[in-house]
PDB file of C-alpha atoms in Angstrom:
ATOM      1  CA  LYS A   1      -0.418   0.039   0.073  1.00  0.00           C
ATOM      2  CA  SER A   2       2.878   2.182   0.810  1.00  0.00           C
ATOM      3  CA  SER A   3       3.802   4.287  -2.400  1.00  0.00           C
ATOM      4  CA  THR A   4       7.528   3.860  -1.840  1.00  0.00           C
ATOM      5  CA  ALA A   5       7.543   0.200  -1.952  1.00  0.00           C
ATOM      6  CA  ALA A   6      10.404  -0.924  -4.697  1.00  0.00           C
ATOM      7  CA  TRP A   7       7.760  -3.312  -5.679  1.00  0.00           C
ATOM      8  CA  SER A   8       4.584  -4.055  -7.282  1.00  0.00           C
ATOM      9  CA  TYR A   9       2.081  -7.070  -8.065  1.00  0.00           C
ATOM     10  CA  ASN A  10       1.321  -6.308 -11.479  1.00  0.00           C
ATOM     11  CA  GLN A  11      -0.293 -10.042 -12.412  1.00  0.00           C
ATOM     12  CA  PRO A  12      -3.922 -10.999 -13.723  1.00  0.00           C
ATOM     13  CA  PRO A  13      -6.070 -11.099 -10.209  1.00  0.00           C
ATOM     14  CA  GLN A  14      -6.338 -14.740  -8.833  1.00  0.00           C
ATOM     15  CA  SER A  15      -9.184 -16.524  -8.751  1.00  0.00           C
ATOM     16  CA  VAL A  16      -9.953 -19.217  -5.924  1.00  0.00           C
ATOM     17  CA  SER A  17     -13.115 -21.607  -5.771  1.00  0.00           C
ATOM     18  CA  PHE A  18     -15.083 -23.135  -3.034  1.00  0.00           C
ATOM     19  CA  ALA A  19     -17.490 -25.340  -2.368  1.00  0.00           C
ATOM     20  CA  SER A  20     -20.954 -23.824  -1.812  1.00  0.00           C
ATOM     21  CA  ASP A  21     -21.592 -24.582   1.463  1.00  0.00           C
ATOM     22  CA  THR A  22     -20.421 -24.775   4.791  1.00  0.00           C
ATOM     23  CA  THR A  23     -17.613 -26.820   5.204  1.00  0.00           C
ATOM     24  CA  PRO A  24     -14.436 -25.279   6.298  1.00  0.00           C
ATOM     25  CA  GLU A  25     -11.912 -25.114   3.593  1.00  0.00           C
ATOM     26  CA  GLU A  26      -8.751 -23.056   3.225  1.00  0.00           C
ATOM     27  CA  LYS A  27      -6.630 -22.353  -0.085  1.00  0.00           C
ATOM     28  CA  ILE A  28      -3.208 -20.578  -0.218  1.00  0.00           C
ATOM     29  CA  VAL A  29      -2.677 -18.068  -2.999  1.00  0.00           C
ATOM     30  CA  ASN A  30       1.248 -16.971  -3.388  1.00  0.00           C
ATOM     31  CA  PHE A  31       1.701 -13.675  -5.428  1.00  0.00           C
ATOM     32  CA  THR A  32       4.905 -13.214  -7.003  1.00  0.00           C
ATOM     33  CA  VAL A  33       5.839  -9.277  -7.055  1.00  0.00           C
ATOM     34  CA  ALA A  34       8.016  -7.414  -9.590  1.00  0.00           C
ATOM     35  CA  LYS A  35      10.924  -4.734  -8.635  1.00  0.00           C
ATOM     36  CA  VAL A  36       9.916  -0.945  -9.599  1.00  0.00           C
ATOM     37  CA  ASP A  37      12.972   0.744 -10.563  1.00  0.00           C
ATOM     38  CA  ALA A  38      11.075   3.465 -12.846  1.00  0.00           C
ATOM     39  CA  LYS A  39       8.498   5.813 -13.332  1.00  0.00           C
ATOM     40  CA  ILE A  40       6.456   7.499 -15.876  1.00  0.00           C
ATOM     41  CA  LYS A  41       4.528  10.568 -14.687  1.00  0.00           C
ATOM     42  CA  GLY A  42       2.821  13.229 -16.980  1.00  0.00           C
ATOM     43  CA  LYS A  43      -0.608  15.256 -16.953  1.00  0.00           C
ATOM     44  CA  VAL A  44      -3.914  14.813 -18.576  1.00  0.00           C
ATOM     45  CA  LEU A  45      -5.823  17.627 -19.728  1.00  0.00           C
ATOM     46  CA  ARG A  46      -9.365  18.374 -21.404  1.00  0.00           C
ATOM     47  CA  PRO A  47      -9.160  20.546 -25.156  1.00  0.00           C
ATOM     48  CA  ASP A  48      -9.938  23.621 -22.937  1.00  0.00           C
ATOM     49  CA  GLY A  49      -6.830  23.203 -20.741  1.00  0.00           C
ATOM     50  CA  THR A  50      -8.628  22.352 -17.530  1.00  0.00           C
ATOM     51  CA  PRO A  51      -8.000  18.980 -15.669  1.00  0.00           C
ATOM     52  CA  PRO A  52     -10.341  16.345 -16.070  1.00  0.00           C
ATOM     53  CA  ALA A  53     -12.794  15.146 -13.042  1.00  0.00           C
ATOM     54  CA  PRO A  54     -10.470  13.212  -9.891  1.00  0.00           C
ATOM     55  CA  ASN A  55     -10.613   9.122 -10.590  1.00  0.00           C
ATOM     56  CA  THR A  56     -12.308   9.630 -14.306  1.00  0.00           C
ATOM     57  CA  VAL A  57      -8.613   8.853 -16.842  1.00  0.00           C
ATOM     58  CA  PHE A  58      -7.396   5.587 -15.992  1.00  0.00           C
ATOM     59  CA  LEU A  59      -3.870   5.230 -17.286  1.00  0.00           C
ATOM     60  CA  ASN A  60      -2.726   1.258 -18.059  1.00  0.00           C
ATOM     61  CA  PHE A  61       0.919   0.232 -19.113  1.00  0.00           C
ATOM     62  CA  GLN A  62       1.435  -3.145 -20.605  1.00  0.00           C
ATOM     63  CA  SER A  63       4.166  -5.202 -21.022  1.00  0.00           C
ATOM     64  CA  THR A  64       5.096  -8.747 -21.643  1.00  0.00           C
ATOM     65  CA  ALA A  65       5.911  -8.684 -17.802  1.00  0.00           C
ATOM     66  CA  GLY A  66       2.802  -7.649 -16.562  1.00  0.00           C
ATOM     67  CA  SER A  67       0.821  -4.130 -16.166  1.00  0.00           C
ATOM     68  CA  PHE A  68       0.903  -0.862 -14.195  1.00  0.00           C
ATOM     69  CA  GLY A  69      -2.061   1.174 -13.663  1.00  0.00           C
ATOM     70  CA  THR A  70      -3.000   4.898 -12.276  1.00  0.00           C
ATOM     71  CA  SER A  71      -5.315   7.477 -12.620  1.00  0.00           C
ATOM     72  CA  ALA A  72      -5.028  11.279 -13.128  1.00  0.00           C
ATOM     73  CA  ASP A  73      -5.392  13.341  -9.605  1.00  0.00           C
ATOM     74  CA  SER A  74      -7.564  16.548  -9.345  1.00  0.00           C
ATOM     75  CA  THR A  75      -5.087  18.321 -11.426  1.00  0.00           C
ATOM     76  CA  GLY A  76      -4.673  16.223 -14.131  1.00  0.00           C
ATOM     77  CA  PHE A  77      -1.060  14.764 -12.939  1.00  0.00           C
ATOM     78  CA  PHE A  78      -0.524  11.041 -12.732  1.00  0.00           C
ATOM     79  CA  GLU A  79       3.036   9.149 -11.723  1.00  0.00           C
ATOM     80  CA  LEU A  80       3.704   5.504 -11.369  1.00  0.00           C
ATOM     81  CA  GLN A  81       6.413   3.688 -10.324  1.00  0.00           C
ATOM     82  CA  VAL A  82       7.028   0.663 -12.928  1.00  0.00           C
ATOM     83  CA  ALA A  83       9.783  -1.924 -13.636  1.00  0.00           C
ATOM     84  CA  ALA A  84      12.478  -1.219 -16.359  1.00  0.00           C
ATOM     85  CA  GLY A  85      10.542  -1.921 -19.631  1.00  0.00           C
ATOM     86  CA  THR A  86       8.550  -1.333 -22.845  1.00  0.00           C
ATOM     87  CA  TYR A  87       5.494  -0.642 -22.279  1.00  0.00           C
ATOM     88  CA  SER A  88       2.117  -0.198 -24.699  1.00  0.00           C
ATOM     89  CA  VAL A  89       0.242   2.751 -22.780  1.00  0.00           C
ATOM     90  CA  PHE A  90      -3.706   2.896 -22.996  1.00  0.00           C
ATOM     91  CA  ILE A  91      -5.800   5.378 -21.556  1.00  0.00           C
ATOM     92  CA  ASN A  92      -9.390   4.636 -20.417  1.00  0.00           C
ATOM     93  CA  VAL A  93     -11.671   8.197 -19.962  1.00  0.00           C
ATOM     94  CA  GLU A  94     -14.811   7.426 -17.776  1.00  0.00           C
ATOM     95  CA  GLY A  95     -15.652  10.948 -18.001  1.00  0.00           C
ATOM     96  CA  PRO A  96     -18.392  11.773 -20.241  1.00  0.00           C
ATOM     97  CA  GLY A  97     -17.546  13.287 -23.543  1.00  0.00           C
ATOM     98  CA  PHE A  98     -14.101  12.080 -24.198  1.00  0.00           C
ATOM     99  CA  SER A  99     -11.607  10.116 -25.183  1.00  0.00           C
ATOM    100  CA  ALA A 100      -7.656   9.477 -25.100  1.00  0.00           C
ATOM    101  CA  PRO A 101      -5.267   9.993 -27.892  1.00  0.00           C
ATOM    102  CA  SER A 102      -3.356   7.036 -29.034  1.00  0.00           C
ATOM    103  CA  VAL A 103       0.213   7.249 -26.678  1.00  0.00           C
ATOM    104  CA  ALA A 104       2.835   5.525 -28.537  1.00  0.00           C
ATOM    105  CA  PRO A 105       4.911   2.508 -26.819  1.00  0.00           C
ATOM    106  CA  LEU A 106       7.443   3.707 -24.783  1.00  0.00           C
ATOM    107  CA  SER A 107      10.448   2.316 -23.002  1.00  0.00           C
ATOM    108  CA  VAL A 108      11.714   3.327 -19.673  1.00  0.00           C
ATOM    109  CA  ALA A 109      15.428   2.458 -18.007  1.00  0.00           C
ATOM    110  CA  THR A 110      16.176   1.504 -14.557  1.00  0.00           C
ATOM    111  CA  GLY A 111      16.543   5.165 -12.402  1.00  0.00           C
ATOM    112  CA  GLU A 112      14.445   7.133 -15.117  1.00  0.00           C
ATOM    113  CA  THR A 113      11.604   8.887 -14.752  1.00  0.00           C
ATOM    114  CA  LYS A 114       9.802   9.075 -18.264  1.00  0.00           C
ATOM    115  CA  ASP A 115       7.435  12.368 -18.590  1.00  0.00           C
ATOM    116  CA  LEU A 116       4.960  11.730 -20.886  1.00  0.00           C
ATOM    117  CA  GLY A 117       4.188  15.922 -20.770  1.00  0.00           C
ATOM    118  CA  ILE A 118       0.433  16.827 -21.345  1.00  0.00           C
ATOM    119  CA  ILE A 119      -1.838  14.156 -23.012  1.00  0.00           C
ATOM    120  CA  THR A 120      -5.112  16.270 -24.240  1.00  0.00           C
ATOM    121  CA  LEU A 121      -8.281  14.225 -24.295  1.00  0.00           C
ATOM    122  CA  ILE A 122     -10.149  13.932 -27.539  1.00  0.00           C
ATOM    123  CA  LYS A 123     -13.563  15.436 -27.608  1.00  0.00           C
ATOM    124  CA  ALA A 124     -16.026  12.682 -28.527  1.00  0.00           C
ATOM    125  CA  THR A 125     -18.007  13.515 -31.524  1.00  0.00           C
ATOM    126  CA  LYS A 126     -20.046  10.470 -32.237  1.00  0.00           C
ATOM    127  CA  THR A 127     -22.802   8.876 -30.669  1.00  0.00           C
ATOM    128  CA  ILE A 128     -24.411   5.758 -29.797  1.00  0.00           C
ATOM    129  CA  THR A 129     -28.074   5.766 -28.740  1.00  0.00           C
ATOM    130  CA  GLY A 130     -30.826   3.373 -28.158  1.00  0.00           C
ATOM    131  CA  LYS A 131     -33.082   1.734 -25.224  1.00  0.00           C
ATOM    132  CA  VAL A 132     -32.855  -1.073 -22.981  1.00  0.00           C
ATOM    133  CA  THR A 133     -35.970  -2.663 -22.432  1.00  0.00           C
ATOM    134  CA  ARG A 134     -37.559  -5.878 -20.972  1.00  0.00           C
ATOM    135  CA  THR A 135     -39.090  -8.465 -22.769  1.00  0.00           C
ATOM    136  CA  ASP A 136     -42.158  -7.103 -21.946  1.00  0.00           C
ATOM    137  CA  GLY A 137     -41.417  -3.798 -23.468  1.00  0.00           C
ATOM    138  CA  THR A 138     -40.946  -1.480 -20.368  1.00  0.00           C
ATOM    139  CA  ALA A 139     -38.139   0.413 -20.090  1.00  0.00           C
ATOM    140  CA  VAL A 140     -34.817  -0.194 -17.805  1.00  0.00           C
ATOM    141  CA  THR A 141     -33.831   2.653 -15.986  1.00  0.00           C
ATOM    142  CA  ASP A 142     -30.559   3.195 -14.231  1.00  0.00           C
ATOM    143  CA  ALA A 143     -28.807   0.563 -16.315  1.00  0.00           C
ATOM    144  CA  PHE A 144     -25.243   0.632 -17.288  1.00  0.00           C
ATOM    145  CA  VAL A 145     -24.165   0.481 -20.908  1.00  0.00           C
ATOM    146  CA  ASP A 146     -20.744   0.311 -21.837  1.00  0.00           C
ATOM    147  CA  ALA A 147     -19.049   0.005 -25.376  1.00  0.00           C
ATOM    148  CA  TRP A 148     -15.110  -0.949 -25.806  1.00  0.00           C
ATOM    149  CA  GLN A 149     -12.992  -0.230 -29.068  1.00  0.00           C
ATOM    150  CA  GLU A 150     -10.979  -3.275 -28.840  1.00  0.00           C
ATOM    151  CA  ALA A 151      -8.204  -1.835 -30.083  1.00  0.00           C
ATOM    152  CA  THR A 152      -7.312   0.869 -28.620  1.00  0.00           C
ATOM    153  CA  GLN A 153      -8.657  -0.289 -24.937  1.00  0.00           C
ATOM    154  CA  LYS A 154     -10.747   2.513 -25.007  1.00  0.00           C
ATOM    155  CA  SER A 155     -14.387   2.400 -23.359  1.00  0.00           C
ATOM    156  CA  ALA A 156     -17.517   4.312 -22.897  1.00  0.00           C
ATOM    157  CA  HIS A 157     -19.888   4.634 -20.173  1.00  0.00           C
ATOM    158  CA  THR A 158     -23.238   5.879 -19.385  1.00  0.00           C
ATOM    159  CA  GLU A 159     -26.758   4.999 -17.993  1.00  0.00           C
ATOM    160  CA  THR A 160     -30.247   4.330 -19.227  1.00  0.00           C
ATOM    161  CA  ASP A 161     -32.534   7.245 -17.924  1.00  0.00           C
ATOM    162  CA  ALA A 162     -35.833   6.922 -16.510  1.00  0.00           C
ATOM    163  CA  SER A 163     -37.227   5.903 -20.209  1.00  0.00           C
ATOM    164  CA  GLY A 164     -34.473   3.534 -20.830  1.00  0.00           C
ATOM    165  CA  THR A 165     -32.628   5.535 -23.129  1.00  0.00           C
ATOM    166  CA  TYR A 166     -28.974   5.888 -23.637  1.00  0.00           C
ATOM    167  CA  THR A 167     -26.366   8.077 -25.217  1.00  0.00           C
ATOM    168  CA  LEU A 168     -22.407   6.971 -25.637  1.00  0.00           C
ATOM    169  CA  LEU A 169     -20.062   9.740 -26.782  1.00  0.00           C
ATOM    170  CA  VAL A 170     -17.339   8.301 -28.466  1.00  0.00           C
ATOM    171  CA  THR A 171     -14.789   8.765 -31.127  1.00  0.00           C
ATOM    172  CA  GLY A 172     -14.075   7.183 -34.394  1.00  0.00           C
ATOM    173  CA  GLY A 173     -13.392   3.435 -34.877  1.00  0.00           C
ATOM    174  CA  LEU A 174     -15.093   0.160 -34.385  1.00  0.00           C
ATOM    175  CA  TRP A 175     -16.904   0.394 -31.056  1.00  0.00           C
TER     176      TRP A 175
END
């Protein structure tokens, strides 16, 4: 939990299965952590130069050895410790109306702090609209609706209104 730790768990979550009864069971789950010896930092801003709302922009740095992630703070700033290596960068924006630009893969060396500078979000100008209904035709209110762009690992999120309708704001490409 300490931000000064020299290690991080950067692998997929571990799953454990238990019988659906009252029999006592115990499972052992071991984790192997990765040494973090480099940093990546930067700032995410909207097109008008203002920061997005806190915890609405999530950055994921993926390599063959695993992934590291963080979110932008209330000023748009982010910084995280990673293991030295080469990373693909994926940015997920949960704030409505914006998406992230593509960021080229990057390499960071032991002891290096890689500054990505300012990453400017893209105003979403495309829409996906629809309605969520039950089999009897009644509207589903407050349903979560998501769209996923596999090529960029971007997503868009919204909820249905009182009539079951929704609008997702997205950027160009296959969703």
